[in-house]
Amino acid sequence: MLYAQVHLTLPAWIHDQIDLAQRYPGDEAKVALAIALSRSNVEHASGGPFGAVVFGPDDKVIAAGVNRVMPHTTSLAHAENMAYMLAQQRLQTPRLNEALSPITLATSSQPCCQCYGATIWAGIDRLLIGASAADVEELTPFDEGPLPTDWVGELNKRGIEVVQGVNREDARAVLRSYGDGDGARY
Ligand SMILES: [Zn+2]
């Protein structure tokens, strides 16, 4: 049978953790939410230890994402990609900052090579990162893939500000608990 559609979802618990009316002022509050989602995703066994959130200029959530690779047997279903796709559907534009600006993505861990590419085209203005790619590779079995040597500079050239190491130890703690776990691997 030729498949002609794909259907991706966030786990049902996401509704209990996202309040669209709440403001998350400042970089730390935004990344803290992404990390909380990454932790919940592990605790609920609903995907890998990664979370990401798209915020609008009012510091409110536009969309959220968690890793859904194994539940959906889809290598594209990383947290950042889920958040971008859902934000694009909500705002009805493939380039988010053509609808609202500035747009911020907060992610529990540095985008992998796939999500790095998606970040270039998604139309965001700021990228907030918790754990580094080196942290991910140190604490989990995941390969983050190759990036341009000057990956920050390439984003800066495209108008995207990058802030690294936000709440890094909290993000590392989730990765460590996942990496140390002997339960299901996502
Ligand atoms: Zn990724």
Short mmCIF file of N, CA and C and ligand atoms in Angstrom, two decimals:
data_model
loop_
_atom_site.label_atom_id
_atom_site.label_comp_id
_atom_site.label_asym_id
_atom_site.label_seq_id
_atom_site.Cartn_x
_atom_site.Cartn_y
_atom_site.Cartn_z
N MET A 1 0.84 -1.20 0.00
CA MET A 1 0.00 0.00 0.00
C MET A 1 0.88 1.25 0.00
N LEU A 2 0.56 2.17 -0.86
CA LEU A 2 1.27 3.44 -0.89
C LEU A 2 0.72 4.35 0.20
N TYR A 3 1.58 4.71 1.13
CA TYR A 3 1.15 5.65 2.17
C TYR A 3 1.20 7.06 1.59
N ALA A 4 0.18 7.86 1.85
CA ALA A 4 0.13 9.21 1.29
C ALA A 4 -0.13 10.28 2.34
N GLN A 5 0.01 9.92 3.59
CA GLN A 5 -0.10 10.94 4.63
C GLN A 5 0.64 10.47 5.87
N VAL A 6 0.97 11.43 6.73
CA VAL A 6 1.61 11.11 8.00
C VAL A 6 0.93 11.95 9.08
N HIS A 7 0.76 11.34 10.23
CA HIS A 7 0.03 12.01 11.31
C HIS A 7 0.90 11.99 12.56
N LEU A 8 1.29 13.15 13.03
CA LEU A 8 2.16 13.25 14.20
C LEU A 8 1.41 13.94 15.33
N THR A 9 1.61 13.47 16.53
CA THR A 9 0.91 14.04 17.68
C THR A 9 1.86 14.23 18.85
N LEU A 10 1.50 15.13 19.75
CA LEU A 10 2.15 15.22 21.05
C LEU A 10 1.38 14.33 22.03
N PRO A 11 2.05 13.86 23.07
CA PRO A 11 1.34 13.04 24.07
C PRO A 11 0.27 13.86 24.79
N ALA A 12 -0.77 13.16 25.25
CA ALA A 12 -1.92 13.84 25.86
C ALA A 12 -1.53 14.67 27.08
N TRP A 13 -0.49 14.23 27.81
CA TRP A 13 -0.12 14.95 29.03
C TRP A 13 0.34 16.38 28.75
N ILE A 14 0.69 16.69 27.50
CA ILE A 14 1.20 18.02 27.18
C ILE A 14 0.18 19.10 27.56
N HIS A 15 -1.10 18.75 27.48
CA HIS A 15 -2.13 19.74 27.79
C HIS A 15 -2.11 20.15 29.26
N ASP A 16 -1.62 19.28 30.11
CA ASP A 16 -1.54 19.60 31.54
C ASP A 16 -0.35 20.50 31.85
N GLN A 17 0.61 20.58 30.95
CA GLN A 17 1.83 21.34 31.25
C GLN A 17 1.95 22.64 30.49
N ILE A 18 1.09 22.85 29.52
CA ILE A 18 1.15 24.08 28.73
C ILE A 18 -0.09 24.91 28.99
N ASP A 19 0.14 26.14 29.47
CA ASP A 19 -0.94 27.11 29.67
C ASP A 19 -0.70 28.24 28.68
N LEU A 20 -1.53 28.32 27.67
CA LEU A 20 -1.31 29.31 26.61
C LEU A 20 -1.46 30.74 27.11
N ALA A 21 -2.08 30.94 28.26
CA ALA A 21 -2.26 32.29 28.78
C ALA A 21 -1.06 32.76 29.62
N GLN A 22 -0.20 31.82 30.00
CA GLN A 22 0.91 32.16 30.89
C GLN A 22 2.06 32.81 30.13
N ARG A 23 2.68 33.81 30.74
CA ARG A 23 3.86 34.44 30.15
C ARG A 23 5.12 33.83 30.76
N TYR A 24 6.13 33.69 29.96
CA TYR A 24 7.43 33.17 30.40
C TYR A 24 8.51 34.21 30.08
N PRO A 25 8.55 35.29 30.88
CA PRO A 25 9.52 36.34 30.58
C PRO A 25 10.95 35.90 30.91
N GLY A 26 11.89 36.26 30.06
CA GLY A 26 13.29 35.93 30.30
C GLY A 26 13.67 34.59 29.71
N ASP A 27 14.97 34.45 29.44
CA ASP A 27 15.46 33.24 28.78
C ASP A 27 15.35 32.01 29.68
N GLU A 28 15.62 32.18 30.96
CA GLU A 28 15.65 31.00 31.85
C GLU A 28 14.27 30.36 31.99
N ALA A 29 13.24 31.16 32.09
CA ALA A 29 11.89 30.60 32.24
C ALA A 29 11.48 29.83 30.98
N LYS A 30 11.92 30.33 29.84
CA LYS A 30 11.56 29.66 28.58
C LYS A 30 12.26 28.29 28.47
N VAL A 31 13.54 28.28 28.76
CA VAL A 31 14.26 27.00 28.66
C VAL A 31 13.81 26.06 29.78
N ALA A 32 13.47 26.61 30.92
CA ALA A 32 12.98 25.75 32.02
C ALA A 32 11.74 24.98 31.59
N LEU A 33 10.87 25.61 30.82
CA LEU A 33 9.68 24.90 30.34
C LEU A 33 10.08 23.79 29.37
N ALA A 34 11.00 24.08 28.47
CA ALA A 34 11.46 23.05 27.52
C ALA A 34 12.07 21.86 28.27
N ILE A 35 12.83 22.16 29.31
CA ILE A 35 13.45 21.08 30.09
C ILE A 35 12.38 20.29 30.85
N ALA A 36 11.39 21.00 31.39
CA ALA A 36 10.30 20.29 32.10
C ALA A 36 9.59 19.33 31.15
N LEU A 37 9.40 19.74 29.91
CA LEU A 37 8.77 18.85 28.93
C LEU A 37 9.66 17.65 28.64
N SER A 38 10.95 17.89 28.54
CA SER A 38 11.87 16.77 28.28
C SER A 38 11.82 15.75 29.42
N ARG A 39 11.72 16.26 30.63
CA ARG A 39 11.65 15.38 31.80
C ARG A 39 10.34 14.58 31.79
N SER A 40 9.25 15.26 31.52
CA SER A 40 7.95 14.58 31.49
C SER A 40 7.90 13.52 30.39
N ASN A 41 8.55 13.81 29.28
CA ASN A 41 8.53 12.85 28.18
C ASN A 41 9.21 11.54 28.57
N VAL A 42 10.27 11.66 29.36
CA VAL A 42 10.95 10.46 29.86
C VAL A 42 10.08 9.76 30.90
N GLU A 43 9.52 10.56 31.82
CA GLU A 43 8.73 9.96 32.90
C GLU A 43 7.49 9.24 32.37
N HIS A 44 6.92 9.76 31.29
CA HIS A 44 5.72 9.14 30.71
C HIS A 44 6.07 8.10 29.64
N ALA A 45 7.37 7.92 29.38
CA ALA A 45 7.79 6.98 28.32
C ALA A 45 7.09 7.28 27.00
N SER A 46 6.98 8.59 26.69
CA SER A 46 6.29 9.00 25.47
C SER A 46 7.24 9.51 24.40
N GLY A 47 8.54 9.27 24.59
CA GLY A 47 9.53 9.69 23.61
C GLY A 47 10.87 9.94 24.28
N GLY A 48 11.82 10.44 23.51
CA GLY A 48 13.17 10.68 24.01
C GLY A 48 13.25 11.91 24.91
N PRO A 49 14.42 12.12 25.52
CA PRO A 49 14.57 13.13 26.57
C PRO A 49 14.80 14.55 26.03
N PHE A 50 13.90 14.99 25.18
CA PHE A 50 14.07 16.31 24.55
C PHE A 50 12.75 17.05 24.49
N GLY A 51 12.81 18.36 24.79
CA GLY A 51 11.64 19.22 24.71
C GLY A 51 12.01 20.55 24.08
N ALA A 52 11.03 21.18 23.44
CA ALA A 52 11.27 22.47 22.80
C ALA A 52 9.97 23.26 22.79
N VAL A 53 10.09 24.59 22.86
CA VAL A 53 8.90 25.43 22.90
C VAL A 53 9.12 26.66 22.02
N VAL A 54 8.13 27.00 21.20
CA VAL A 54 8.16 28.24 20.41
C VAL A 54 7.37 29.30 21.16
N PHE A 55 8.02 30.45 21.38
CA PHE A 55 7.39 31.57 22.08
C PHE A 55 7.21 32.76 21.13
N GLY A 56 6.14 33.49 21.35
CA GLY A 56 5.89 34.70 20.59
C GLY A 56 6.47 35.93 21.28
N PRO A 57 6.29 37.11 20.68
CA PRO A 57 6.85 38.35 21.24
C PRO A 57 6.25 38.72 22.59
N ASP A 58 5.12 38.15 22.95
CA ASP A 58 4.50 38.42 24.25
C ASP A 58 4.95 37.42 25.32
N ASP A 59 5.97 36.62 25.01
CA ASP A 59 6.50 35.62 25.95
C ASP A 59 5.51 34.50 26.25
N LYS A 60 4.49 34.36 25.43
CA LYS A 60 3.54 33.26 25.59
C LYS A 60 3.88 32.12 24.62
N VAL A 61 3.43 30.93 24.96
CA VAL A 61 3.70 29.74 24.14
C VAL A 61 2.84 29.79 22.87
N ILE A 62 3.51 29.60 21.74
CA ILE A 62 2.78 29.40 20.47
C ILE A 62 2.59 27.91 20.23
N ALA A 63 3.65 27.15 20.47
CA ALA A 63 3.57 25.69 20.28
C ALA A 63 4.69 25.05 21.08
N ALA A 64 4.50 23.78 21.38
CA ALA A 64 5.50 23.02 22.11
C ALA A 64 5.79 21.72 21.36
N GLY A 65 6.92 21.10 21.70
CA GLY A 65 7.25 19.82 21.08
C GLY A 65 8.05 18.96 22.04
N VAL A 66 7.89 17.68 21.90
CA VAL A 66 8.77 16.71 22.56
C VAL A 66 9.16 15.67 21.51
N ASN A 67 10.21 14.94 21.82
CA ASN A 67 10.68 13.90 20.90
C ASN A 67 9.64 12.79 20.78
N ARG A 68 9.28 12.45 19.55
CA ARG A 68 8.26 11.41 19.29
C ARG A 68 8.76 10.40 18.26
N VAL A 69 10.07 10.24 18.19
CA VAL A 69 10.66 9.39 17.16
C VAL A 69 10.17 7.95 17.24
N MET A 70 10.28 7.35 18.41
CA MET A 70 9.90 5.94 18.52
C MET A 70 8.38 5.73 18.48
N PRO A 71 7.59 6.54 19.20
CA PRO A 71 6.13 6.33 19.12
C PRO A 71 5.59 6.45 17.68
N HIS A 72 6.22 7.30 16.87
CA HIS A 72 5.72 7.51 15.52
C HIS A 72 6.61 6.88 14.45
N THR A 73 7.63 6.13 14.87
CA THR A 73 8.60 5.55 13.93
C THR A 73 8.97 6.56 12.84
N THR A 74 9.36 7.75 13.32
CA THR A 74 9.67 8.86 12.41
C THR A 74 10.92 9.57 12.90
N SER A 75 12.01 9.46 12.14
CA SER A 75 13.26 10.07 12.58
C SER A 75 13.17 11.59 12.58
N LEU A 76 12.21 12.15 11.87
CA LEU A 76 12.04 13.61 11.84
C LEU A 76 11.38 14.14 13.10
N ALA A 77 10.76 13.27 13.90
CA ALA A 77 9.91 13.73 15.00
C ALA A 77 10.72 14.13 16.24
N HIS A 78 11.69 15.01 16.01
CA HIS A 78 12.46 15.57 17.13
C HIS A 78 11.65 16.71 17.75
N ALA A 79 12.00 17.06 18.99
CA ALA A 79 11.23 18.06 19.72
C ALA A 79 11.15 19.39 18.97
N GLU A 80 12.29 19.83 18.45
CA GLU A 80 12.30 21.12 17.76
C GLU A 80 11.42 21.08 16.51
N ASN A 81 11.53 19.99 15.75
CA ASN A 81 10.72 19.88 14.54
C ASN A 81 9.23 19.83 14.87
N MET A 82 8.88 19.09 15.92
CA MET A 82 7.47 19.04 16.32
C MET A 82 6.98 20.44 16.68
N ALA A 83 7.79 21.19 17.44
CA ALA A 83 7.38 22.54 17.85
C ALA A 83 7.26 23.46 16.64
N TYR A 84 8.22 23.36 15.72
CA TYR A 84 8.14 24.21 14.52
C TYR A 84 6.90 23.89 13.69
N MET A 85 6.67 22.61 13.45
CA MET A 85 5.53 22.23 12.61
C MET A 85 4.21 22.67 13.23
N LEU A 86 4.10 22.49 14.55
CA LEU A 86 2.84 22.86 15.21
C LEU A 86 2.67 24.37 15.26
N ALA A 87 3.76 25.11 15.45
CA ALA A 87 3.68 26.58 15.43
C ALA A 87 3.31 27.07 14.03
N GLN A 88 3.88 26.43 13.01
CA GLN A 88 3.58 26.83 11.63
C GLN A 88 2.12 26.57 11.30
N GLN A 89 1.58 25.48 11.82
CA GLN A 89 0.16 25.22 11.59
C GLN A 89 -0.70 26.23 12.34
N ARG A 90 -0.30 26.55 13.58
CA ARG A 90 -1.11 27.50 14.35
C ARG A 90 -1.11 28.89 13.71
N LEU A 91 0.08 29.34 13.28
CA LEU A 91 0.18 30.68 12.69
C LEU A 91 -0.10 30.68 11.18
N GLN A 92 -0.23 29.49 10.62
CA GLN A 92 -0.53 29.35 9.19
C GLN A 92 0.49 30.05 8.30
N THR A 93 1.77 29.80 8.63
CA THR A 93 2.85 30.29 7.78
C THR A 93 4.05 29.37 7.96
N PRO A 94 4.79 29.08 6.89
CA PRO A 94 5.99 28.27 7.04
C PRO A 94 7.18 29.05 7.59
N ARG A 95 7.11 30.36 7.56
CA ARG A 95 8.16 31.18 8.19
C ARG A 95 7.51 31.99 9.31
N LEU A 96 7.77 31.52 10.53
CA LEU A 96 7.01 32.01 11.68
C LEU A 96 7.10 33.52 11.86
N ASN A 97 8.31 34.08 11.68
CA ASN A 97 8.44 35.51 11.98
C ASN A 97 7.92 36.41 10.87
N GLU A 98 7.29 35.82 9.86
CA GLU A 98 6.55 36.65 8.92
C GLU A 98 5.15 36.93 9.46
N ALA A 99 4.74 36.19 10.49
CA ALA A 99 3.43 36.41 11.11
C ALA A 99 3.57 37.21 12.40
N LEU A 100 4.57 36.89 13.20
CA LEU A 100 4.82 37.55 14.48
C LEU A 100 6.33 37.66 14.67
N SER A 101 6.78 38.72 15.35
CA SER A 101 8.22 38.84 15.59
C SER A 101 8.47 39.64 16.86
N PRO A 102 9.48 39.29 17.66
CA PRO A 102 10.39 38.17 17.42
C PRO A 102 9.80 36.83 17.87
N ILE A 103 10.28 35.78 17.22
CA ILE A 103 9.93 34.41 17.58
C ILE A 103 11.15 33.78 18.25
N THR A 104 10.91 33.10 19.37
CA THR A 104 12.00 32.45 20.11
C THR A 104 11.75 30.95 20.18
N LEU A 105 12.79 30.17 19.91
CA LEU A 105 12.70 28.73 20.21
C LEU A 105 13.58 28.45 21.41
N ALA A 106 12.99 27.86 22.43
CA ALA A 106 13.75 27.38 23.59
C ALA A 106 13.81 25.86 23.50
N THR A 107 15.01 25.30 23.61
CA THR A 107 15.15 23.86 23.49
C THR A 107 16.01 23.31 24.62
N SER A 108 15.64 22.13 25.09
CA SER A 108 16.35 21.55 26.24
C SER A 108 17.78 21.20 25.90
N SER A 109 18.02 20.82 24.64
CA SER A 109 19.38 20.50 24.18
C SER A 109 19.62 21.15 22.83
N GLN A 110 20.87 21.39 22.54
CA GLN A 110 21.28 21.98 21.26
C GLN A 110 20.68 21.20 20.09
N PRO A 111 20.13 21.89 19.09
CA PRO A 111 19.57 21.17 17.94
C PRO A 111 20.62 20.28 17.26
N CYS A 112 20.19 19.07 16.89
CA CYS A 112 21.03 18.16 16.12
C CYS A 112 21.16 18.70 14.69
N CYS A 113 21.87 17.97 13.83
CA CYS A 113 22.07 18.48 12.47
C CYS A 113 20.74 18.65 11.73
N GLN A 114 19.81 17.75 11.98
CA GLN A 114 18.50 17.83 11.32
C GLN A 114 17.71 19.06 11.79
N CYS A 115 17.65 19.26 13.10
CA CYS A 115 16.89 20.38 13.65
C CYS A 115 17.60 21.71 13.41
N TYR A 116 18.92 21.64 13.27
CA TYR A 116 19.68 22.83 12.90
C TYR A 116 19.22 23.32 11.54
N GLY A 117 19.10 22.41 10.59
CA GLY A 117 18.60 22.78 9.27
C GLY A 117 17.20 23.34 9.34
N ALA A 118 16.35 22.68 10.11
CA ALA A 118 14.97 23.15 10.25
C ALA A 118 14.93 24.54 10.87
N THR A 119 15.86 24.81 11.78
CA THR A 119 15.90 26.11 12.45
C THR A 119 16.19 27.24 11.46
N ILE A 120 17.00 26.94 10.46
CA ILE A 120 17.34 27.96 9.47
C ILE A 120 16.11 28.38 8.66
N TRP A 121 15.21 27.43 8.39
CA TRP A 121 14.06 27.73 7.53
C TRP A 121 12.80 28.08 8.30
N ALA A 122 12.76 27.86 9.60
CA ALA A 122 11.49 28.00 10.34
C ALA A 122 11.08 29.45 10.57
N GLY A 123 12.04 30.38 10.46
CA GLY A 123 11.69 31.77 10.67
C GLY A 123 11.65 32.15 12.14
N ILE A 124 12.77 31.91 12.83
CA ILE A 124 12.85 32.34 14.22
C ILE A 124 13.92 33.43 14.35
N ASP A 125 13.85 34.16 15.46
CA ASP A 125 14.77 35.27 15.70
C ASP A 125 15.76 34.97 16.81
N ARG A 126 15.37 34.10 17.73
CA ARG A 126 16.24 33.79 18.86
C ARG A 126 16.19 32.28 19.13
N LEU A 127 17.34 31.70 19.46
CA LEU A 127 17.45 30.27 19.79
C LEU A 127 18.09 30.16 21.16
N LEU A 128 17.36 29.61 22.10
CA LEU A 128 17.83 29.45 23.48
C LEU A 128 18.10 27.97 23.73
N ILE A 129 19.30 27.63 24.20
CA ILE A 129 19.72 26.23 24.30
C ILE A 129 20.11 25.90 25.74
N GLY A 130 19.64 24.74 26.22
CA GLY A 130 20.05 24.24 27.54
C GLY A 130 21.37 23.48 27.43
N ALA A 131 21.28 22.17 27.30
CA ALA A 131 22.49 21.34 27.21
C ALA A 131 23.12 21.45 25.83
N SER A 132 24.43 21.19 25.77
CA SER A 132 25.15 21.24 24.50
C SER A 132 25.07 19.88 23.79
N ALA A 133 25.46 19.86 22.51
CA ALA A 133 25.53 18.59 21.78
C ALA A 133 26.52 17.65 22.46
N ALA A 134 27.61 18.20 22.96
CA ALA A 134 28.60 17.37 23.67
C ALA A 134 27.98 16.76 24.92
N ASP A 135 27.12 17.50 25.60
CA ASP A 135 26.41 16.96 26.77
C ASP A 135 25.54 15.77 26.36
N VAL A 136 24.81 15.93 25.25
CA VAL A 136 23.93 14.86 24.78
C VAL A 136 24.75 13.61 24.48
N GLU A 137 25.86 13.79 23.81
CA GLU A 137 26.66 12.63 23.41
C GLU A 137 27.40 12.01 24.59
N GLU A 138 27.67 12.84 25.61
CA GLU A 138 28.31 12.31 26.82
C GLU A 138 27.33 11.47 27.65
N LEU A 139 26.08 11.91 27.71
CA LEU A 139 25.14 11.35 28.69
C LEU A 139 24.12 10.38 28.11
N THR A 140 23.99 10.36 26.79
CA THR A 140 23.00 9.48 26.14
C THR A 140 23.67 8.77 24.96
N PRO A 141 22.97 7.78 24.36
CA PRO A 141 23.56 7.08 23.21
C PRO A 141 23.41 7.84 21.88
N PHE A 142 22.84 9.04 21.89
CA PHE A 142 22.48 9.70 20.63
C PHE A 142 23.67 10.36 19.94
N ASP A 143 23.64 10.28 18.61
CA ASP A 143 24.60 10.99 17.75
C ASP A 143 23.93 12.27 17.28
N GLU A 144 24.56 13.39 17.51
CA GLU A 144 23.94 14.67 17.13
C GLU A 144 24.21 15.06 15.69
N GLY A 145 25.11 14.35 15.03
CA GLY A 145 25.37 14.60 13.62
C GLY A 145 26.29 15.79 13.39
N PRO A 146 26.74 15.95 12.14
CA PRO A 146 27.69 17.01 11.82
C PRO A 146 27.02 18.37 11.67
N LEU A 147 27.71 19.38 12.14
CA LEU A 147 27.25 20.77 11.98
C LEU A 147 28.37 21.57 11.32
N PRO A 148 28.04 22.70 10.70
CA PRO A 148 29.10 23.58 10.23
C PRO A 148 30.01 23.97 11.40
N THR A 149 31.29 24.14 11.13
CA THR A 149 32.23 24.50 12.20
C THR A 149 31.74 25.74 12.95
N ASP A 150 31.31 26.73 12.18
CA ASP A 150 30.80 27.96 12.79
C ASP A 150 29.27 27.95 12.75
N TRP A 151 28.69 26.97 13.46
CA TRP A 151 27.22 26.83 13.37
C TRP A 151 26.49 28.01 13.98
N VAL A 152 27.06 28.61 15.01
CA VAL A 152 26.43 29.80 15.59
C VAL A 152 26.50 30.96 14.61
N GLY A 153 27.67 31.14 14.01
CA GLY A 153 27.85 32.24 13.06
C GLY A 153 26.91 32.12 11.86
N GLU A 154 26.68 30.87 11.41
CA GLU A 154 25.78 30.67 10.26
C GLU A 154 24.34 31.06 10.63
N LEU A 155 23.96 30.82 11.88
CA LEU A 155 22.63 31.25 12.33
C LEU A 155 22.59 32.77 12.48
N ASN A 156 23.65 33.32 13.07
CA ASN A 156 23.72 34.79 13.24
C ASN A 156 23.59 35.49 11.89
N LYS A 157 24.26 34.93 10.87
CA LYS A 157 24.20 35.52 9.53
C LYS A 157 22.79 35.59 9.00
N ARG A 158 21.96 34.66 9.47
CA ARG A 158 20.57 34.61 9.02
C ARG A 158 19.62 35.28 10.01
N GLY A 159 20.20 36.10 10.88
CA GLY A 159 19.38 36.92 11.77
C GLY A 159 18.92 36.23 13.03
N ILE A 160 19.53 35.08 13.35
CA ILE A 160 19.10 34.33 14.53
C ILE A 160 20.13 34.49 15.64
N GLU A 161 19.71 35.06 16.75
CA GLU A 161 20.56 35.18 17.93
C GLU A 161 20.59 33.83 18.65
N VAL A 162 21.76 33.42 19.14
CA VAL A 162 21.90 32.13 19.82
C VAL A 162 22.39 32.35 21.24
N VAL A 163 21.68 31.77 22.21
CA VAL A 163 22.11 31.83 23.61
C VAL A 163 22.28 30.40 24.09
N GLN A 164 23.48 30.04 24.51
CA GLN A 164 23.77 28.66 24.92
C GLN A 164 23.93 28.55 26.43
N GLY A 165 23.73 27.34 26.93
CA GLY A 165 24.02 27.06 28.33
C GLY A 165 22.99 27.58 29.30
N VAL A 166 21.76 27.81 28.84
CA VAL A 166 20.70 28.31 29.72
C VAL A 166 20.17 27.13 30.56
N ASN A 167 20.25 27.23 31.87
CA ASN A 167 19.82 26.14 32.77
C ASN A 167 20.48 24.81 32.39
N ARG A 168 21.75 24.90 31.99
CA ARG A 168 22.41 23.73 31.42
C ARG A 168 22.43 22.54 32.39
N GLU A 169 22.66 22.80 33.66
CA GLU A 169 22.76 21.68 34.60
C GLU A 169 21.43 20.96 34.76
N ASP A 170 20.34 21.71 34.71
CA ASP A 170 19.01 21.07 34.78
C ASP A 170 18.78 20.19 33.55
N ALA A 171 19.18 20.70 32.40
CA ALA A 171 19.03 19.92 31.16
C ALA A 171 19.91 18.67 31.21
N ARG A 172 21.12 18.83 31.69
CA ARG A 172 22.02 17.68 31.81
C ARG A 172 21.45 16.62 32.76
N ALA A 173 20.78 17.06 33.81
CA ALA A 173 20.24 16.11 34.78
C ALA A 173 19.20 15.20 34.13
N VAL A 174 18.38 15.74 33.24
CA VAL A 174 17.39 14.91 32.54
C VAL A 174 18.10 13.93 31.61
N LEU A 175 19.08 14.42 30.89
CA LEU A 175 19.82 13.54 29.97
C LEU A 175 20.50 12.42 30.75
N ARG A 176 21.05 12.79 31.91
CA ARG A 176 21.76 11.78 32.72
C ARG A 176 20.79 10.72 33.22
N SER A 177 19.62 11.16 33.69
CA SER A 177 18.66 10.18 34.22
C SER A 177 18.18 9.25 33.10
N TYR A 178 18.05 9.80 31.90
CA TYR A 178 17.66 8.96 30.76
C TYR A 178 18.79 7.99 30.41
N GLY A 179 20.00 8.53 30.34
CA GLY A 179 21.15 7.71 29.95
C GLY A 179 21.44 6.61 30.96
N ASP A 180 21.15 6.91 32.24
CA ASP A 180 21.40 5.93 33.29
C ASP A 180 20.28 4.91 33.41
N GLY A 181 19.13 5.21 32.84
CA GLY A 181 17.95 4.35 32.98
C GLY A 181 18.12 3.06 32.22
N ASP A 182 17.47 2.04 32.67
CA ASP A 182 17.53 0.77 31.96
C ASP A 182 16.17 0.38 31.41
N GLY A 183 15.27 1.38 31.32
CA GLY A 183 13.94 1.12 30.78
C GLY A 183 13.94 1.20 29.27
N ALA A 184 12.76 1.45 28.73
CA ALA A 184 12.63 1.52 27.26
C ALA A 184 13.45 2.67 26.73
N ARG A 185 14.06 2.46 25.59
CA ARG A 185 14.86 3.48 24.93
C ARG A 185 14.03 4.20 23.88
N TYR A 186 14.02 5.50 23.97
CA TYR A 186 13.35 6.26 22.92
C TYR A 186 14.35 7.12 22.21
ZN ZN B 1 17.00 17.09 16.25
#
